[in-house]
Coordinates of C-alpha atoms in Angstrom, one line a residue:
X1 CA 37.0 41.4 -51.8
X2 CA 33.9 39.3 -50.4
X3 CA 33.7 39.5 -46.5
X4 CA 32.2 36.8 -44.8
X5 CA 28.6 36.9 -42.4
X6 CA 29.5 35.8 -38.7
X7 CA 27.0 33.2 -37.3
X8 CA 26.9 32.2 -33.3
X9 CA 28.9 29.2 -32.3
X10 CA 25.7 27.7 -31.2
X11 CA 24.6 28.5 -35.3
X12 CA 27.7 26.9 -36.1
X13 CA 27.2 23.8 -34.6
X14 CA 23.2 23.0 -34.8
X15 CA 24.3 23.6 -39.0
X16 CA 26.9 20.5 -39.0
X17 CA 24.5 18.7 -36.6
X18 CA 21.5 18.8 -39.2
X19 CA 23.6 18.8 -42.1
X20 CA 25.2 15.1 -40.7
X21 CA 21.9 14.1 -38.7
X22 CA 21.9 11.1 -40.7
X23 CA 25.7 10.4 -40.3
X24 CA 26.2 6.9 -38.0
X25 CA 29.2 5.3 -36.6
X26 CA 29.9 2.2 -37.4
X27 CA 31.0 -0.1 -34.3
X28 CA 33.1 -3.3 -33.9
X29 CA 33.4 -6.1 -31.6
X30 CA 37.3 -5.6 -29.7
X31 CA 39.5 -7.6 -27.1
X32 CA 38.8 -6.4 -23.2
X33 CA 42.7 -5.7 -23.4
X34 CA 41.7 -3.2 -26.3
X35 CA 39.1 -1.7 -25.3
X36 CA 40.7 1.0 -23.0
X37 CA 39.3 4.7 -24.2
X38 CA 37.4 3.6 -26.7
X39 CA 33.5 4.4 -26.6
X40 CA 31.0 1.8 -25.6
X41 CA 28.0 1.2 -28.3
X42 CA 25.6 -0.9 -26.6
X43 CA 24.6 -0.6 -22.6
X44 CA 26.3 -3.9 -20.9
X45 CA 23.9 -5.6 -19.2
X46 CA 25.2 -8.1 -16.1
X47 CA 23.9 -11.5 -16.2
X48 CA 25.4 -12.4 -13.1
X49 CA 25.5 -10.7 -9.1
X50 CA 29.2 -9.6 -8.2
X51 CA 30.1 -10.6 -5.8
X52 CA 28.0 -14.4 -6.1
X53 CA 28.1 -15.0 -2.8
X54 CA 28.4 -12.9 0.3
X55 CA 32.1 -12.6 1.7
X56 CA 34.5 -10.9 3.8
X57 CA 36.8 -7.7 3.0
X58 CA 39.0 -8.6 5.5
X59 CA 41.1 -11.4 7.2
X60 CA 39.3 -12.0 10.1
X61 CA 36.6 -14.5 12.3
X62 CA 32.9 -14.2 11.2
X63 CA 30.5 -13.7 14.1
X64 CA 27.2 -13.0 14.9
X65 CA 27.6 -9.5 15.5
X66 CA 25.4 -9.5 19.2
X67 CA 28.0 -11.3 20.5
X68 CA 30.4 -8.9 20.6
X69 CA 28.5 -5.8 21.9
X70 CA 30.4 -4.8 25.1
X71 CA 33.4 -6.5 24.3
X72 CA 36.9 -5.1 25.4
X73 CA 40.7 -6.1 25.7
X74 CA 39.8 -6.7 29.2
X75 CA 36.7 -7.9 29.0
X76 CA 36.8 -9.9 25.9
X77 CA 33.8 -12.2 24.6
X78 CA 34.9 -16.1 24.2
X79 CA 33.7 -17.9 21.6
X80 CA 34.2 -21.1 19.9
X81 CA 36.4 -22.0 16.7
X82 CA 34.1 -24.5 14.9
X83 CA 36.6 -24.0 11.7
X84 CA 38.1 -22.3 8.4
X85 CA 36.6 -21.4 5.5
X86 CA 39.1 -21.8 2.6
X87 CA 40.0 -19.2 0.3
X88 CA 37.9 -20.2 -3.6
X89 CA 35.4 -22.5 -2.1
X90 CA 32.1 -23.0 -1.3
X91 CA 31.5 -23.7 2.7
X92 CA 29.2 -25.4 5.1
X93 CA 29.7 -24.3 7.8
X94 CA 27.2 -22.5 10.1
X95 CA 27.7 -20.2 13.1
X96 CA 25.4 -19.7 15.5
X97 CA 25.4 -17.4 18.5
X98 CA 28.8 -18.4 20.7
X99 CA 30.6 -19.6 17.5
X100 CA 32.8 -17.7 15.0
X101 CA 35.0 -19.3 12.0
X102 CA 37.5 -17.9 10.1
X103 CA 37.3 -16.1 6.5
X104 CA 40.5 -14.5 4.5
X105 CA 40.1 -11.7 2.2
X106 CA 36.9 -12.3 -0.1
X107 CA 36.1 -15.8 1.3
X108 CA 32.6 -16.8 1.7
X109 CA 30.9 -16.0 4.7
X110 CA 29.3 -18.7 6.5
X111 CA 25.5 -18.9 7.4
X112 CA 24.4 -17.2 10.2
X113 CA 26.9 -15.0 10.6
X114 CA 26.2 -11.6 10.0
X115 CA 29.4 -9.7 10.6
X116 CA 33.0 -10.0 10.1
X117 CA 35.6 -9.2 12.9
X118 CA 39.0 -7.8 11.6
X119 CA 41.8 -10.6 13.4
X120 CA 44.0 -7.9 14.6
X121 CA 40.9 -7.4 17.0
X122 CA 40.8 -10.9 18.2
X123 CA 43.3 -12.7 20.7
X124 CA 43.4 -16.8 19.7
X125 CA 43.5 -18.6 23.3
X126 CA 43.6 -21.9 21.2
X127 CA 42.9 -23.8 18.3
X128 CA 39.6 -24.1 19.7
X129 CA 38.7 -21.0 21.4
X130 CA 39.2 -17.1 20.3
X131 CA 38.9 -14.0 22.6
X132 CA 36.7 -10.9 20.6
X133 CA 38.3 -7.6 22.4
X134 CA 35.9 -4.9 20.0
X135 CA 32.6 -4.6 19.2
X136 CA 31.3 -4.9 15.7
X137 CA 28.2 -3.8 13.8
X138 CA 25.8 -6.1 11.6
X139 CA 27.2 -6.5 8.1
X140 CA 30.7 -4.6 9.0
X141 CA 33.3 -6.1 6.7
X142 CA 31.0 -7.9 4.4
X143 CA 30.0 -7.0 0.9
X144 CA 26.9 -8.9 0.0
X145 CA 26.0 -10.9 -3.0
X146 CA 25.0 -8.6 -5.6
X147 CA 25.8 -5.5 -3.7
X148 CA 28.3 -4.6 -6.5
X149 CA 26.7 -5.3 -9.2
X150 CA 22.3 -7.1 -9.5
X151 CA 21.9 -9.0 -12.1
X152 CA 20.3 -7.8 -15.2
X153 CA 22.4 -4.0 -14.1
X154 CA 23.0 -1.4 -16.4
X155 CA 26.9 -1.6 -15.9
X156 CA 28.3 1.1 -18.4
X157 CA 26.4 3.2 -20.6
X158 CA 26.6 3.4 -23.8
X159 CA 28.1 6.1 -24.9
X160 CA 30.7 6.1 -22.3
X161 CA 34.7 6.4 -22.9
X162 CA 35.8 3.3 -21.4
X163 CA 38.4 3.6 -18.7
X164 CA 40.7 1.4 -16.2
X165 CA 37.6 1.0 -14.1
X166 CA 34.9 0.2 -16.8
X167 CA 37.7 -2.4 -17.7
X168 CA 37.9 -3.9 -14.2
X169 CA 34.3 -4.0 -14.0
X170 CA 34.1 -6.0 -17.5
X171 CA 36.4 -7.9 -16.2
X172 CA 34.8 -9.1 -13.2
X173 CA 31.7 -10.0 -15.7
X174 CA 34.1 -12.5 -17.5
X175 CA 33.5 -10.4 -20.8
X176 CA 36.1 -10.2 -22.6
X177 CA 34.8 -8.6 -26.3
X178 CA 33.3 -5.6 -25.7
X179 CA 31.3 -3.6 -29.0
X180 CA 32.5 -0.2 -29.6
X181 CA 32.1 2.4 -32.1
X182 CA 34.5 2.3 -34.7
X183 CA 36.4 5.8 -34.9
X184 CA 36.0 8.4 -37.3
X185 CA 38.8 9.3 -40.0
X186 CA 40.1 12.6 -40.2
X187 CA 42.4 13.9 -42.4
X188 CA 44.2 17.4 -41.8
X189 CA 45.7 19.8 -44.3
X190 CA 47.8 22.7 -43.8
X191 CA 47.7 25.6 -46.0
X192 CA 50.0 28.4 -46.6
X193 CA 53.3 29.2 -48.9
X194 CA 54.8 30.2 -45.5
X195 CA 53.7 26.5 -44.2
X196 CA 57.3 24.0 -44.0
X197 CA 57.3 20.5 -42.5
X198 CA 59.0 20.8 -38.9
X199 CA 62.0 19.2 -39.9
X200 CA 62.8 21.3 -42.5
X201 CA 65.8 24.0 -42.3
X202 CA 63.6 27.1 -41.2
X203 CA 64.1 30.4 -43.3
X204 CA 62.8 34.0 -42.9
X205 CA 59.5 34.2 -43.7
X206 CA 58.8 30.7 -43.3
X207 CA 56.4 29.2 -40.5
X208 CA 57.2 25.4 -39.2
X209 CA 53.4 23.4 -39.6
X210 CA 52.2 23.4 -35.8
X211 CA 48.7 23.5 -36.8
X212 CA 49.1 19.6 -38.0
X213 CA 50.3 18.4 -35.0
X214 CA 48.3 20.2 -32.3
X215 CA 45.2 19.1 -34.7
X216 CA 46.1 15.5 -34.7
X217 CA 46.7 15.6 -31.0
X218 CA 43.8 17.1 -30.3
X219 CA 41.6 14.8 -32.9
X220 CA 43.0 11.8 -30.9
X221 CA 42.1 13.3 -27.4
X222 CA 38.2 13.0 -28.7
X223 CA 38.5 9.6 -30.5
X224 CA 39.5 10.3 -34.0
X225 CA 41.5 8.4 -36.0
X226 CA 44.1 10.7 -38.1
X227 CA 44.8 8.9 -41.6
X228 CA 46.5 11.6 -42.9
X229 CA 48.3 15.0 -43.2
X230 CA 49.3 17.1 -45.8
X231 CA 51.2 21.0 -46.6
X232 CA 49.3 22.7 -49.4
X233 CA 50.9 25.6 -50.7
X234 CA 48.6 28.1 -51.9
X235 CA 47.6 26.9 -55.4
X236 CA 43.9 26.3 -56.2
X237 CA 44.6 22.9 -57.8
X238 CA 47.0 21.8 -55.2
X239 CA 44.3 22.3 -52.6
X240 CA 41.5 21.1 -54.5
X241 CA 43.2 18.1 -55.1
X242 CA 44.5 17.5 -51.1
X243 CA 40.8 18.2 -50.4
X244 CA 39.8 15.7 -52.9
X245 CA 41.9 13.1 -51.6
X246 CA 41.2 13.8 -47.6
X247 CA 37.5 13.3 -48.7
X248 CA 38.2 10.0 -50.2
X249 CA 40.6 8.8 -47.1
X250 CA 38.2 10.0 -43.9
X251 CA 35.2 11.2 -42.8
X252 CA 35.8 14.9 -41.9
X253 CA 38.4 16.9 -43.4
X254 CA 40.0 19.9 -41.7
X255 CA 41.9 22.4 -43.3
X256 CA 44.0 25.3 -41.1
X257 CA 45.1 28.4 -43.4
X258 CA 43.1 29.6 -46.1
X259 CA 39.9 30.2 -44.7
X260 CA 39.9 34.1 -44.3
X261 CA 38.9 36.2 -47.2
X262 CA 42.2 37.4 -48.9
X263 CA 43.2 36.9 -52.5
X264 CA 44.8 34.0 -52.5
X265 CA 42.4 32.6 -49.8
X266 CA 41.3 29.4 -52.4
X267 CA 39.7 27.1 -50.0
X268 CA 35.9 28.9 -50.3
X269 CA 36.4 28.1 -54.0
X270 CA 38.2 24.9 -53.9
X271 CA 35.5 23.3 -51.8
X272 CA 32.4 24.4 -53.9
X273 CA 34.0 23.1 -57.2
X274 CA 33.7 19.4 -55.6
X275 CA 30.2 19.3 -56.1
X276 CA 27.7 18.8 -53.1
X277 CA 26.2 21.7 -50.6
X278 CA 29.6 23.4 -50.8
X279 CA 30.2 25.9 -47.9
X280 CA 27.8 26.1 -45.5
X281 CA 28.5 28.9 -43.3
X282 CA 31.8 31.8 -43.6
X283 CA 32.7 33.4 -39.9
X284 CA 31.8 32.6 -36.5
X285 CA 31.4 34.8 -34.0
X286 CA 33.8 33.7 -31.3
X287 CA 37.6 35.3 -30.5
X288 CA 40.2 34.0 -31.6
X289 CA 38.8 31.9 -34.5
X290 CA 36.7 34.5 -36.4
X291 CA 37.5 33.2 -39.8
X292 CA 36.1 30.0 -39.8
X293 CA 34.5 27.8 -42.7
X294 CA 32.0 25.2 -42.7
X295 CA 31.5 22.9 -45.5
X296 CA 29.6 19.8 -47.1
X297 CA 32.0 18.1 -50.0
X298 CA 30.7 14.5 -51.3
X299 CA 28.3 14.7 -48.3
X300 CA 31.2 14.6 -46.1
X301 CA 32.4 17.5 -43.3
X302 CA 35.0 19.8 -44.1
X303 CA 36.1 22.4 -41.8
X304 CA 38.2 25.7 -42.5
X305 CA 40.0 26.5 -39.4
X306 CA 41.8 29.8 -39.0
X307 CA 45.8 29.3 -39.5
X308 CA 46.7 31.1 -36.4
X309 CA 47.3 28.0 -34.3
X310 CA 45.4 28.4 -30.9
X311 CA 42.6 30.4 -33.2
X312 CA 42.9 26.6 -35.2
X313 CA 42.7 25.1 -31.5
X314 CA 40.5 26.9 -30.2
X315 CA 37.6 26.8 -33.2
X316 CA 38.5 22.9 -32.8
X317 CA 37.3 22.5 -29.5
X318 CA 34.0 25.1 -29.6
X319 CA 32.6 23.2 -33.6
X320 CA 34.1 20.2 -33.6
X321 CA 34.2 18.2 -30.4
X322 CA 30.6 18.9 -30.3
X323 CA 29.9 16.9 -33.5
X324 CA 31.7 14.4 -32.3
X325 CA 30.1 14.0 -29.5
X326 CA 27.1 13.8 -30.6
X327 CA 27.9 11.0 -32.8
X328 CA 29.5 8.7 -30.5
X329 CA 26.6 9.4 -28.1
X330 CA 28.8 10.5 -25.5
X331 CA 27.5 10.8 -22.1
X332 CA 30.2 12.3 -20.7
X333 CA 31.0 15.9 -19.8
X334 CA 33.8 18.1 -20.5
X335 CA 35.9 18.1 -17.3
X336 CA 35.1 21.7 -15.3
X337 CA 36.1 23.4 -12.3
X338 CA 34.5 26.9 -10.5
X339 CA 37.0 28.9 -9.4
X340 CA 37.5 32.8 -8.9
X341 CA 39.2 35.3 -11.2
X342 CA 42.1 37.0 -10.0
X343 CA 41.8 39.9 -12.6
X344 CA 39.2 41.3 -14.8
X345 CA 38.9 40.9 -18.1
X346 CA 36.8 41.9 -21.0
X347 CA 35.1 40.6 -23.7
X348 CA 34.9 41.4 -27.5
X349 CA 32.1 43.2 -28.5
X350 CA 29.5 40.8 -30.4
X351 CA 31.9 37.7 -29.9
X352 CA 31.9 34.5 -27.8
X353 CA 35.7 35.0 -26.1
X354 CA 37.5 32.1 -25.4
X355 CA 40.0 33.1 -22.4
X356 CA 42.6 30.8 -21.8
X357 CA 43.3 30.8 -17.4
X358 CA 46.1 29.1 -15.5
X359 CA 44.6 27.6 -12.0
X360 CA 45.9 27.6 -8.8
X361 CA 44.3 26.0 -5.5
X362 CA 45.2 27.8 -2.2
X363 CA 42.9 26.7 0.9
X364 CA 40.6 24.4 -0.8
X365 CA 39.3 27.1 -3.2
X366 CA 40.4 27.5 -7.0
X367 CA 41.7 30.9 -8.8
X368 CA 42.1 31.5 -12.1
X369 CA 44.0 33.9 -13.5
X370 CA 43.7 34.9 -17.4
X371 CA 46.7 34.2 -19.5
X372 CA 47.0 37.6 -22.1
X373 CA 48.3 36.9 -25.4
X374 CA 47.6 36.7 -29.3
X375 CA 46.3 34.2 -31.4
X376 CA 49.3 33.1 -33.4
X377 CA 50.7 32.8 -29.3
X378 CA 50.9 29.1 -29.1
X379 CA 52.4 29.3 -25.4
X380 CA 49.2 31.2 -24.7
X381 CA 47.5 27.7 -24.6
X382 CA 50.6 25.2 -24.1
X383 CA 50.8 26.6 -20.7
X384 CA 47.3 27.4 -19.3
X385 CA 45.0 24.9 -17.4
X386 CA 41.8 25.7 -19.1
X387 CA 39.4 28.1 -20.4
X388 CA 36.3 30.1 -20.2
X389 CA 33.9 31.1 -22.0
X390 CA 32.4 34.7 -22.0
X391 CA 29.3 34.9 -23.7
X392 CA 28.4 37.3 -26.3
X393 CA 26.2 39.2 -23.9
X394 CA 28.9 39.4 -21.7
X395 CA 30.5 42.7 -21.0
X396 CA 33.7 40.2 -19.9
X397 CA 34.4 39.1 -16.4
X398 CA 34.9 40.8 -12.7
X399 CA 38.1 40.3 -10.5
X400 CA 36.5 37.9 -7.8
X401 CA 33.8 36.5 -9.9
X402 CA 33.2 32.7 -10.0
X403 CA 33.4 31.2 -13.2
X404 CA 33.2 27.5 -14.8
X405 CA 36.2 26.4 -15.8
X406 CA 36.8 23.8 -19.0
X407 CA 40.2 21.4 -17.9
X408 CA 42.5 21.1 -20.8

């Protein structure tokens, strides 16, 4: 029996990142109303200032802010109503020191005014005269033109997964295509004469597929697009043939089951029949997820995750989203927390351990507690918050330690 030669995950990941340095996404042009969590492929650029003019961020009188120092509700400032400015248009109107006029909600703020006062703060004596009862500063309730966004601003980055904000702020650009990168195709194949479909009648000895649905989930999360999924029983021409038609469907190909280095372990084989580099790399050092397989097929990625599901899960998130990152140029980081460990836990010896926490926030500071359970455990990592990582120099981790913590 051949045993496989562990690499780092660092190893792991520089090997698909210079194997597929010359690997590019695609993009295409999308509705605004499409574009939510899709990744951005060019820098927008503003052509215009947002807001255009200056204007008010509240219902109220705008002033020339000196006027009203001192002012109280019983010793109020007077000043004269010289008119309205109308919600949508442009306005004429000037105010000079004794004046005021009145602005709604993002209306345009005259000239010479240099402060807005909020109307709840104002007593109207009549239609020409209005009583200022508080003091306001220069430029309170006013957003001025461009403040927002200049023109000629870097808006969003490229690179950046688009979300209800980036939208609004397209929005208020009046761009309503965006380009994006097109998203990669995946296809995922379960392995294993103990594998059934989840709808099927489960018997001893048999294994519903959770692999293929945890996979595709977590494919999605990062901006893959699933175009397939298959069961292949453990026959060499089966799998070469699933292989064979995942490479011809998608981009990267990832195969959970079959990737150890028992007997009827076929997918080390399977893969280097197709021609191409073949396999690339056999074992990473990181727990769970030792037996892991790197490949190039028809110059095209194909990963051999372990078939223990959070192993499969876990190997995703430490080799893949990596790649994938890299090729949609993301500028984004992995959502983290510090927080300190409630218990101490060790690592394994010449392995990068993945621990899987649960979180809880008491007095403005985070703990983590480590969740203990096996790899084939799926509960281990449907109910924790996150994860650390404990380095392979790492002896493990100290009961009131502070660690970074990855979000689910």
């Amino acid at each position: 029996m051949e045993f496989f030669k562990t690499i780092l995950i660092e190893e792991a990941v520089n090997i698909i990142k210079e194997e597929f340095k010359d690997y590019k996404l695609e993009s295409e042009i999308v509705d605004l109303d499409d574009a939510y969590d899709k990744v951005l492929y060019e820098d927008v650029i503003s052509k215009e200032f947002v807001p255009e003019f200056d204007r008010s961020t509240v219902d109220g009188y705008a002033i020339v802010a000196e006027d009203s120092y001192g002012s109280t509700d019983t010793i109020p400032t007077v000043l004269e109503i010289i008119g309205e400015v109308k919600m949508g248009d442009r306005t004429e109107l000037v105010v000079s020191s004794g004046k005021c006029a009145y602005v709604p909600t993002g209306g345009m703020i005259p000239k010479g005014a240099n402060a807005v006062i909020m109307i709840e703060n104002t007593e109207k004596m009549d239609e020409k005269t209005l009583l200022v009862q508080k003091p306001v500063r220069i430029q309170e309730n006013i957003i001025k033109r461009g403040e927002d966004i200049k023109e000629n601003e870097v808006v969003i980055e490229r690179g950046k997964k688009l979300n209800p904000a980036h939208i609004g702020a397209l929005a208020s650009l009046g761009i309503s295509k965006v380009q994006v990168f097109k998203k990669p195709k995946v296809f995922i194949i379960s392995t294993g004469d103990e594998i059934i479909g989840i709808e099927e009648k489960l018997e001893f000895g048999k294994i519903r597929d959770i692999n293929s649905y945890s996979l595709k989930a977590q494919s999605k999360k990062i901006g893959l697009e699933v175009v397939g999924n298959i069961i292949v029983k453990d026959d060499f021409i089966q799998l070469k043939e699933a292989i064979l038609d995942g490479l011809e469907k998608s981009d990267i190909v990832l195969l959970s089951g079959g990737s150890s280095v028992g007997e009827r372990d076929y997918t080390k084989e399977a893969i280097n029949s197709l021609g191409g580099k073949g396999v690339l790399a056999h074992g990473i050092s990181i727990k769970p997820g030792k037996p892991t397989l790197i490949a190039s097929a028809k110059g095209k990625l194909v990963i051999g995750l372990p078939g223990h599901p959070v192993s499969a899960m876990t190997v995703f998130m430490a080799v893949v989203e990596p790649f994938i990152e890299k090729l949609y140029s993301l500028n984004t980081i992995k959502p983290t927390i510090f927080a300190q460990m409630t218990e101490n836990f060790p690592s394994s010896a010449g392995k990068d351990t993945y621990v899987f926490v649960n979180i809880k926030k008491e007095e403005g500071k985070y703990y983590a507690t480590p969740k203990f359970g096996k790899s084939g455990m799926i509960t281990n990592l449907s109910k924790a918050d996150g994860y650390i990582v404990i380095k392979i120099h790492e002896e493990g981790v100290n009961k009131g330690e502070i660690r970074e913590v990855y979000l689910l």
